[in-house]
């Protein structure tokens, strides 16, 4: 029940124009091909039109297509050599290297890249049809990629509701690791047919959802309780947290309309809401940025405005930034990949380095977002004290009108100055892009 649709985009010498390739991909997309194998490549600058047609394939039906690309046959490091389309950092593309004859290591000719090539598949001594002699034995990453395309097709055949994210997650999280033999690949392994085809039966429902299931965890220094290991929720208990996202004013000027409910704010315990935060997902290329206002819970989990897990549509690996109204923003030092579902990004244990290593403080192995930035300019300095805390000291709390409540207990007093601002002066944020206007 698997149909194969060969589409000719190259001449008999194996050469072609980008226009023809893009048209071929678009044709397959309009014919609702679930998996598109791309056993070709070139070196140089990325083609924006090629990337765009890959990114948008399937979007008109509500869920993107999966693409499988060969890594190239020139024994080159694609982290340096820039081989396309295999080098596109897209959530709907798998880049494939070739194994040697006994599948113990990479084939001598195969390209590689521990940041750009996902895994390896059989590519040497492959028997294929031949127009001259009927069959012949061939080698190359162009013959490794179809193994992954076939595996994807079988996953779809057995699990009709699985999405491109689910397929990619199953393929990349079920590889056979070969230490030393495949260390130069992102997964460090080769395809595992048996484990991959059984993956959907043990995976969660997220592999059947086109959105990215994203779990982000962070702690704010101000409300963090070192004894309990979680944050307090004093603002929630005093009914100080607004129902609507608070970032629609300067300097954020965020235009989102996220609203929470009294029911969400009535939840107590470790899932109680501490405050609103603003998430920013800047594309490393500077082309796309996704914003989202969300809620931060006592245990550090960031959830959607309705209290449910975050579900977001990503087109490629993205950096993750977090902004708060009186704490320094943080930004992941590198783009986060969303291949595995769900994706867990934990800023509290040091596993996700932040840009510049600043904007975050290490408290006995627990990492906290630095407090004290009353004017939200990305720096804790004298202006936060002189212009905000000093005149506000002792005044009644106002959610946006008294930003110097750094410990977030609902009052402005000496504790905000001595416990938070003073030890952090001066400190800069590692998240300069997070202070740009929406």
mmCIF file of C-alpha atoms in Angstrom, residues 69-404:
data_model
loop_
_atom_site.group_PDB
_atom_site.id
_atom_site.type_symbol
_atom_site.label_atom_id
_atom_site.label_comp_id
_atom_site.label_asym_id
_atom_site.label_seq_id
_atom_site.Cartn_x
_atom_site.Cartn_y
_atom_site.Cartn_z
ATOM 1 C CA UNK A 69 18.374 14.489 2.048
ATOM 2 C CA UNK A 70 21.665 12.833 1.136
ATOM 3 C CA UNK A 71 24.715 14.363 2.840
ATOM 4 C CA UNK A 72 27.115 14.203 -0.128
ATOM 5 C CA UNK A 73 29.990 11.974 -1.276
ATOM 6 C CA UNK A 74 33.141 14.067 -0.972
ATOM 7 C CA UNK A 75 34.474 13.086 2.485
ATOM 8 C CA UNK A 76 33.756 16.627 3.672
ATOM 9 C CA UNK A 77 32.612 18.083 6.968
ATOM 10 C CA UNK A 78 29.266 19.686 6.157
ATOM 11 C CA UNK A 79 29.597 21.873 9.254
ATOM 12 C CA UNK A 80 32.229 23.696 7.204
ATOM 13 C CA UNK A 81 31.448 22.825 3.584
ATOM 14 C CA UNK A 82 27.749 23.878 3.497
ATOM 15 C CA UNK A 83 26.100 21.164 1.447
ATOM 16 C CA UNK A 84 22.463 21.807 0.507
ATOM 17 C CA UNK A 85 19.679 20.807 0.884
ATOM 18 C CA UNK A 86 21.073 18.488 3.578
ATOM 19 C CA UNK A 87 22.409 21.435 5.618
ATOM 20 C CA UNK A 88 19.074 23.194 6.058
ATOM 21 C CA UNK A 89 18.336 23.243 9.811
ATOM 22 C CA UNK A 90 14.661 22.439 9.417
ATOM 23 C CA UNK A 91 12.400 20.414 11.660
ATOM 24 C CA UNK A 92 10.981 18.553 8.642
ATOM 25 C CA UNK A 93 14.297 17.410 7.135
ATOM 26 C CA UNK A 94 16.596 14.477 7.938
ATOM 27 C CA UNK A 95 20.184 14.495 6.641
ATOM 28 C CA UNK A 96 21.692 11.069 5.922
ATOM 29 C CA UNK A 97 25.294 9.841 5.653
ATOM 30 C CA UNK A 98 26.375 6.483 4.174
ATOM 31 C CA UNK A 99 27.767 3.450 5.991
ATOM 32 C CA UNK A 100 30.549 1.191 4.774
ATOM 33 C CA UNK A 101 29.924 -2.390 3.577
ATOM 34 C CA UNK A 102 29.689 -4.007 7.042
ATOM 35 C CA UNK A 103 27.902 -0.978 8.540
ATOM 36 C CA UNK A 104 30.542 -0.536 11.248
ATOM 37 C CA UNK A 105 31.547 3.018 10.357
ATOM 38 C CA UNK A 106 31.047 5.763 7.803
ATOM 39 C CA UNK A 107 31.906 4.968 4.214
ATOM 40 C CA UNK A 108 35.189 6.549 3.195
ATOM 41 C CA UNK A 109 33.446 8.826 0.695
ATOM 42 C CA UNK A 110 30.550 9.975 2.894
ATOM 43 C CA UNK A 111 30.203 13.552 4.074
ATOM 44 C CA UNK A 112 29.617 14.045 7.781
ATOM 45 C CA UNK A 113 28.977 16.750 10.377
ATOM 46 C CA UNK A 114 28.154 16.557 14.074
ATOM 47 C CA UNK A 115 25.926 19.624 13.729
ATOM 48 C CA UNK A 116 24.476 19.098 10.253
ATOM 49 C CA UNK A 117 24.220 15.366 9.434
ATOM 50 C CA UNK A 118 21.706 13.418 11.519
ATOM 51 C CA UNK A 119 22.480 9.723 11.121
ATOM 52 C CA UNK A 120 23.844 7.066 8.789
ATOM 53 C CA UNK A 121 22.171 4.342 6.714
ATOM 54 C CA UNK A 122 23.431 1.602 4.384
ATOM 55 C CA UNK A 123 25.022 3.190 1.325
ATOM 56 C CA UNK A 124 27.712 0.792 0.115
ATOM 57 C CA UNK A 125 27.173 -2.325 -1.963
ATOM 58 C CA UNK A 126 23.531 -1.477 -2.639
ATOM 59 C CA UNK A 127 21.807 -3.501 -5.358
ATOM 60 C CA UNK A 128 19.586 -1.344 -7.548
ATOM 61 C CA UNK A 129 17.859 -1.462 -10.894
ATOM 62 C CA UNK A 130 19.909 -0.444 -13.907
ATOM 63 C CA UNK A 131 18.608 0.651 -17.309
ATOM 64 C CA UNK A 132 21.488 -1.120 -19.077
ATOM 65 C CA UNK A 133 21.915 -4.453 -17.287
ATOM 66 C CA UNK A 134 18.809 -4.838 -15.140
ATOM 67 C CA UNK A 135 20.620 -4.552 -11.806
ATOM 68 C CA UNK A 136 23.931 -3.217 -10.553
ATOM 69 C CA UNK A 137 25.751 -2.561 -7.292
ATOM 70 C CA UNK A 138 26.183 1.084 -6.322
ATOM 71 C CA UNK A 139 27.348 3.243 -3.458
ATOM 72 C CA UNK A 140 26.781 6.779 -2.173
ATOM 73 C CA UNK A 141 24.697 8.824 0.220
ATOM 74 C CA UNK A 142 22.116 9.003 -2.577
ATOM 75 C CA UNK A 143 21.484 5.322 -1.855
ATOM 76 C CA UNK A 144 21.532 5.786 1.932
ATOM 77 C CA UNK A 145 18.839 8.469 2.037
ATOM 78 C CA UNK A 146 16.148 6.204 0.464
ATOM 79 C CA UNK A 147 16.584 3.742 3.345
ATOM 80 C CA UNK A 148 15.320 6.474 5.668
ATOM 81 C CA UNK A 149 12.578 7.472 3.226
ATOM 82 C CA UNK A 150 11.456 3.828 3.128
ATOM 83 C CA UNK A 151 11.516 3.652 6.929
ATOM 84 C CA UNK A 152 9.387 6.796 7.100
ATOM 85 C CA UNK A 153 6.910 5.335 4.612
ATOM 86 C CA UNK A 154 6.558 2.176 6.694
ATOM 87 C CA UNK A 155 5.930 4.245 9.818
ATOM 88 C CA UNK A 156 3.144 6.084 8.001
ATOM 89 C CA UNK A 157 1.694 2.850 6.642
ATOM 90 C CA UNK A 158 1.518 1.370 10.125
ATOM 91 C CA UNK A 159 0.518 4.625 11.866
ATOM 92 C CA UNK A 160 -1.537 6.736 9.427
ATOM 93 C CA UNK A 161 -1.904 9.624 11.909
ATOM 94 C CA UNK A 162 1.819 10.021 12.627
ATOM 95 C CA UNK A 163 3.224 13.429 11.680
ATOM 96 C CA UNK A 164 6.538 14.475 10.174
ATOM 97 C CA UNK A 165 7.663 15.442 13.687
ATOM 98 C CA UNK A 166 6.745 12.001 14.981
ATOM 99 C CA UNK A 167 8.617 10.261 12.176
ATOM 100 C CA UNK A 168 11.743 12.348 12.663
ATOM 101 C CA UNK A 169 11.634 11.871 16.424
ATOM 102 C CA UNK A 170 11.237 8.096 16.086
ATOM 103 C CA UNK A 171 14.041 7.813 13.530
ATOM 104 C CA UNK A 172 16.564 9.968 15.394
ATOM 105 C CA UNK A 173 15.891 8.704 18.914
ATOM 106 C CA UNK A 174 16.159 5.047 17.918
ATOM 107 C CA UNK A 175 19.576 4.751 16.341
ATOM 108 C CA UNK A 176 22.284 2.156 16.928
ATOM 109 C CA UNK A 177 25.155 4.055 18.516
ATOM 110 C CA UNK A 178 28.590 3.117 17.191
ATOM 111 C CA UNK A 179 31.190 4.828 19.424
ATOM 112 C CA UNK A 180 34.120 6.068 17.408
ATOM 113 C CA UNK A 181 32.587 4.950 14.154
ATOM 114 C CA UNK A 182 29.897 7.608 13.877
ATOM 115 C CA UNK A 183 30.920 10.278 16.379
ATOM 116 C CA UNK A 184 30.961 12.836 13.571
ATOM 117 C CA UNK A 185 27.145 12.676 13.220
ATOM 118 C CA UNK A 186 24.502 14.451 15.310
ATOM 119 C CA UNK A 187 23.072 11.225 16.734
ATOM 120 C CA UNK A 188 26.321 9.298 16.614
ATOM 121 C CA UNK A 189 24.413 6.328 15.232
ATOM 122 C CA UNK A 190 22.932 4.456 12.296
ATOM 123 C CA UNK A 191 19.298 3.691 11.547
ATOM 124 C CA UNK A 192 17.643 1.008 13.671
ATOM 125 C CA UNK A 193 14.749 -0.447 11.713
ATOM 126 C CA UNK A 194 13.270 -2.631 14.461
ATOM 127 C CA UNK A 195 13.333 -0.003 17.218
ATOM 128 C CA UNK A 196 12.039 2.724 14.930
ATOM 129 C CA UNK A 197 9.006 0.866 13.611
ATOM 130 C CA UNK A 198 7.956 0.016 17.182
ATOM 131 C CA UNK A 199 8.476 3.583 18.400
ATOM 132 C CA UNK A 200 4.896 4.866 17.938
ATOM 133 C CA UNK A 201 3.493 2.172 20.227
ATOM 134 C CA UNK A 202 5.523 3.437 23.189
ATOM 135 C CA UNK A 203 5.790 7.166 22.379
ATOM 136 C CA UNK A 204 3.410 9.781 23.696
ATOM 137 C CA UNK A 205 0.576 11.450 21.776
ATOM 138 C CA UNK A 206 2.872 14.314 20.779
ATOM 139 C CA UNK A 207 4.187 12.370 17.769
ATOM 140 C CA UNK A 208 0.702 12.579 16.284
ATOM 141 C CA UNK A 209 0.545 16.371 16.696
ATOM 142 C CA UNK A 210 2.114 18.787 14.223
ATOM 143 C CA UNK A 211 2.906 21.350 16.892
ATOM 144 C CA UNK A 212 6.084 21.198 18.980
ATOM 145 C CA UNK A 213 5.464 20.060 22.537
ATOM 146 C CA UNK A 214 7.872 22.326 24.379
ATOM 147 C CA UNK A 215 8.722 22.277 28.065
ATOM 148 C CA UNK A 216 10.818 25.210 29.299
ATOM 149 C CA UNK A 217 12.013 25.560 32.874
ATOM 150 C CA UNK A 218 13.542 28.604 34.577
ATOM 151 C CA UNK A 219 13.733 30.182 38.023
ATOM 152 C CA UNK A 220 13.509 33.870 38.942
ATOM 153 C CA UNK A 221 16.073 34.910 41.541
ATOM 154 C CA UNK A 222 13.667 37.202 43.427
ATOM 155 C CA UNK A 223 10.992 34.705 44.493
ATOM 156 C CA UNK A 224 13.318 31.670 44.598
ATOM 157 C CA UNK A 225 13.323 29.924 47.981
ATOM 158 C CA UNK A 226 16.686 28.259 48.559
ATOM 159 C CA UNK A 227 15.277 26.051 51.333
ATOM 160 C CA UNK A 228 12.298 24.740 49.338
ATOM 161 C CA UNK A 229 14.118 24.629 45.977
ATOM 162 C CA UNK A 230 11.155 26.296 44.254
ATOM 163 C CA UNK A 231 9.723 29.817 44.004
ATOM 164 C CA UNK A 232 7.079 31.367 46.233
ATOM 165 C CA UNK A 233 3.798 32.599 44.724
ATOM 166 C CA UNK A 234 3.089 35.614 46.927
ATOM 167 C CA UNK A 235 1.790 37.756 44.068
ATOM 168 C CA UNK A 236 -0.765 35.118 43.138
ATOM 169 C CA UNK A 237 -1.880 34.685 46.728
ATOM 170 C CA UNK A 238 -2.421 38.451 47.003
ATOM 171 C CA UNK A 239 -4.330 38.598 43.670
ATOM 172 C CA UNK A 240 -1.653 40.818 42.118
ATOM 173 C CA UNK A 241 -1.186 38.870 38.870
ATOM 174 C CA UNK A 242 -3.280 40.325 36.010
ATOM 175 C CA UNK A 243 -5.481 38.112 33.851
ATOM 176 C CA UNK A 244 -4.148 39.692 30.654
ATOM 177 C CA UNK A 245 -0.511 39.507 29.541
ATOM 178 C CA UNK A 246 1.289 42.638 30.836
ATOM 179 C CA UNK A 247 3.826 43.151 28.050
ATOM 180 C CA UNK A 248 1.676 45.347 25.781
ATOM 181 C CA UNK A 249 3.399 48.493 27.085
ATOM 182 C CA UNK A 250 6.887 49.952 26.623
ATOM 183 C CA UNK A 251 9.558 48.733 26.433
ATOM 184 C CA UNK A 252 8.155 45.396 25.210
ATOM 185 C CA UNK A 253 5.214 46.614 23.064
ATOM 186 C CA UNK A 254 4.089 43.038 22.575
ATOM 187 C CA UNK A 255 0.787 42.853 20.688
ATOM 188 C CA UNK A 256 -0.373 39.411 21.801
ATOM 189 C CA UNK A 257 -3.768 38.983 23.434
ATOM 190 C CA UNK A 258 -3.054 36.087 25.808
ATOM 191 C CA UNK A 259 -5.520 35.882 28.716
ATOM 192 C CA UNK A 260 -5.521 33.548 31.651
ATOM 193 C CA UNK A 261 -8.442 32.765 33.963
ATOM 194 C CA UNK A 262 -9.209 32.990 37.654
ATOM 195 C CA UNK A 263 -9.317 29.202 37.654
ATOM 196 C CA UNK A 264 -5.718 28.931 36.444
ATOM 197 C CA UNK A 265 -4.611 31.474 39.059
ATOM 198 C CA UNK A 266 -6.443 29.585 41.791
ATOM 199 C CA UNK A 267 -4.192 26.538 41.426
ATOM 200 C CA UNK A 268 -1.926 26.115 44.445
ATOM 201 C CA UNK A 269 1.073 23.904 45.144
ATOM 202 C CA UNK A 270 4.080 23.463 42.864
ATOM 203 C CA UNK A 271 1.991 24.294 39.774
ATOM 204 C CA UNK A 272 0.839 27.625 41.198
ATOM 205 C CA UNK A 273 1.530 30.631 38.958
ATOM 206 C CA UNK A 274 4.385 32.921 40.005
ATOM 207 C CA UNK A 275 4.048 35.516 37.229
ATOM 208 C CA UNK A 276 3.853 36.189 33.515
ATOM 209 C CA UNK A 277 6.951 35.879 31.320
ATOM 210 C CA UNK A 278 7.503 36.776 27.675
ATOM 211 C CA UNK A 279 9.060 34.119 25.449
ATOM 212 C CA UNK A 280 10.995 35.086 22.361
ATOM 213 C CA UNK A 281 12.165 32.605 19.732
ATOM 214 C CA UNK A 282 14.577 34.387 17.371
ATOM 215 C CA UNK A 283 15.616 32.566 14.225
ATOM 216 C CA UNK A 284 19.451 32.578 14.115
ATOM 217 C CA UNK A 285 19.266 33.842 10.525
ATOM 218 C CA UNK A 286 17.242 36.852 11.660
ATOM 219 C CA UNK A 287 14.350 36.063 9.335
ATOM 220 C CA UNK A 288 11.660 34.930 11.774
ATOM 221 C CA UNK A 289 10.823 35.604 15.394
ATOM 222 C CA UNK A 290 8.002 34.065 17.368
ATOM 223 C CA UNK A 291 6.733 35.752 20.537
ATOM 224 C CA UNK A 292 4.504 34.252 23.211
ATOM 225 C CA UNK A 293 3.368 35.468 26.634
ATOM 226 C CA UNK A 294 3.193 32.557 29.065
ATOM 227 C CA UNK A 295 2.887 31.704 32.739
ATOM 228 C CA UNK A 296 5.715 30.678 35.070
ATOM 229 C CA UNK A 297 4.920 28.145 37.807
ATOM 230 C CA UNK A 298 6.582 27.665 41.196
ATOM 231 C CA UNK A 299 8.537 24.609 40.052
ATOM 232 C CA UNK A 300 9.977 26.608 37.153
ATOM 233 C CA UNK A 301 7.774 25.165 34.425
ATOM 234 C CA UNK A 302 6.531 27.621 31.812
ATOM 235 C CA UNK A 303 3.034 26.839 30.573
ATOM 236 C CA UNK A 304 0.610 28.409 28.138
ATOM 237 C CA UNK A 305 -1.787 31.139 29.223
ATOM 238 C CA UNK A 306 -4.518 28.562 29.864
ATOM 239 C CA UNK A 307 -2.259 26.438 32.049
ATOM 240 C CA UNK A 308 -1.718 23.734 29.432
ATOM 241 C CA UNK A 309 1.677 22.640 28.020
ATOM 242 C CA UNK A 310 3.233 24.854 25.354
ATOM 243 C CA UNK A 311 2.383 23.853 21.796
ATOM 244 C CA UNK A 312 4.182 25.920 19.174
ATOM 245 C CA UNK A 313 4.758 25.723 15.426
ATOM 246 C CA UNK A 314 8.464 25.846 14.577
ATOM 247 C CA UNK A 315 9.922 25.781 11.077
ATOM 248 C CA UNK A 316 13.535 25.265 12.113
ATOM 249 C CA UNK A 317 15.843 25.159 15.115
ATOM 250 C CA UNK A 318 15.356 28.326 17.155
ATOM 251 C CA UNK A 319 17.013 30.166 20.017
ATOM 252 C CA UNK A 320 14.905 30.549 23.155
ATOM 253 C CA UNK A 321 14.720 33.807 25.096
ATOM 254 C CA UNK A 322 12.849 34.572 28.328
ATOM 255 C CA UNK A 323 11.997 38.088 29.517
ATOM 256 C CA UNK A 324 10.478 39.175 32.829
ATOM 257 C CA UNK A 325 9.328 42.619 33.954
ATOM 258 C CA UNK A 326 12.069 43.121 36.580
ATOM 259 C CA UNK A 327 14.600 40.338 35.990
ATOM 260 C CA UNK A 328 17.301 40.220 33.338
ATOM 261 C CA UNK A 329 16.349 38.315 30.210
ATOM 262 C CA UNK A 330 18.209 35.218 29.116
ATOM 263 C CA UNK A 331 18.787 33.704 25.677
ATOM 264 C CA UNK A 332 20.031 30.228 24.821
ATOM 265 C CA UNK A 333 23.592 30.415 23.545
ATOM 266 C CA UNK A 334 22.740 28.191 20.567
ATOM 267 C CA UNK A 335 19.615 27.256 18.615
ATOM 268 C CA UNK A 336 17.552 24.531 20.249
ATOM 269 C CA UNK A 337 16.610 21.552 18.084
ATOM 270 C CA UNK A 338 13.061 20.254 18.167
ATOM 271 C CA UNK A 339 13.707 16.831 16.634
ATOM 272 C CA UNK A 340 12.738 14.861 19.737
ATOM 273 C CA UNK A 341 9.224 15.205 21.090
ATOM 274 C CA UNK A 342 8.547 16.550 23.599
ATOM 275 C CA UNK A 343 11.492 18.963 23.764
ATOM 276 C CA UNK A 344 12.689 19.854 27.295
ATOM 277 C CA UNK A 345 14.788 23.009 27.721
ATOM 278 C CA UNK A 346 15.997 23.400 31.314
ATOM 279 C CA UNK A 347 17.732 26.682 32.162
ATOM 280 C CA UNK A 348 17.907 25.798 35.881
ATOM 281 C CA UNK A 349 20.554 23.066 35.824
ATOM 282 C CA UNK A 350 23.134 24.537 33.461
ATOM 283 C CA UNK A 351 22.363 22.056 30.687
ATOM 284 C CA UNK A 352 21.319 24.911 28.366
ATOM 285 C CA UNK A 353 24.050 27.569 28.276
ATOM 286 C CA UNK A 354 22.873 31.164 28.001
ATOM 287 C CA UNK A 355 24.264 33.779 25.640
ATOM 288 C CA UNK A 356 27.508 35.172 27.012
ATOM 289 C CA UNK A 357 27.006 33.251 30.230
ATOM 290 C CA UNK A 358 25.425 36.372 31.720
ATOM 291 C CA UNK A 359 21.951 37.344 32.897
ATOM 292 C CA UNK A 360 21.877 34.259 35.080
ATOM 293 C CA UNK A 361 23.348 33.494 38.507
ATOM 294 C CA UNK A 362 24.587 30.124 39.779
ATOM 295 C CA UNK A 363 23.333 29.456 43.298
ATOM 296 C CA UNK A 364 24.918 26.211 44.535
ATOM 297 C CA UNK A 365 24.311 24.510 41.202
ATOM 298 C CA UNK A 366 20.864 25.995 40.541
ATOM 299 C CA UNK A 367 20.728 28.687 37.873
ATOM 300 C CA UNK A 368 18.431 31.698 38.368
ATOM 301 C CA UNK A 369 17.448 34.668 36.209
ATOM 302 C CA UNK A 370 19.071 37.736 37.796
ATOM 303 C CA UNK A 371 16.718 40.157 39.563
ATOM 304 C CA UNK A 372 16.935 43.928 39.936
ATOM 305 C CA UNK A 373 16.272 45.321 36.458
ATOM 306 C CA UNK A 374 13.457 47.708 37.400
ATOM 307 C CA UNK A 375 13.582 49.789 34.208
ATOM 308 C CA UNK A 376 13.908 46.710 31.967
ATOM 309 C CA UNK A 377 16.860 47.993 29.977
ATOM 310 C CA UNK A 378 18.888 44.800 30.214
ATOM 311 C CA UNK A 379 21.252 46.064 32.918
ATOM 312 C CA UNK A 380 21.116 46.132 36.708
ATOM 313 C CA UNK A 381 22.725 49.431 37.668
ATOM 314 C CA UNK A 382 22.284 52.636 39.660
ATOM 315 C CA UNK A 383 19.289 53.809 37.637
ATOM 316 C CA UNK A 384 17.258 50.845 38.879
ATOM 317 C CA UNK A 385 17.975 52.034 42.421
ATOM 318 C CA UNK A 386 17.855 55.824 41.996
ATOM 319 C CA UNK A 387 14.921 56.055 39.594
ATOM 320 C CA UNK A 388 12.801 53.215 40.932
ATOM 321 C CA UNK A 389 13.527 51.548 44.261
ATOM 322 C CA UNK A 390 14.478 54.725 46.136
ATOM 323 C CA UNK A 391 11.262 56.710 45.416
ATOM 324 C CA UNK A 392 9.115 53.546 45.583
ATOM 325 C CA UNK A 393 10.430 52.312 48.928
ATOM 326 C CA UNK A 394 7.475 51.882 51.270
ATOM 327 C CA UNK A 395 4.788 52.715 48.704
ATOM 328 C CA UNK A 396 1.832 50.376 48.061
ATOM 329 C CA UNK A 397 2.488 47.644 45.484
ATOM 330 C CA UNK A 398 1.383 48.182 41.896
ATOM 331 C CA UNK A 399 2.040 45.395 39.364
ATOM 332 C CA UNK A 400 3.609 47.585 36.645
ATOM 333 C CA UNK A 401 3.800 50.864 38.572
ATOM 334 C CA UNK A 402 6.266 49.632 41.207
ATOM 335 C CA UNK A 403 8.727 47.379 39.360
ATOM 336 C CA UNK A 404 11.294 47.448 42.170
#
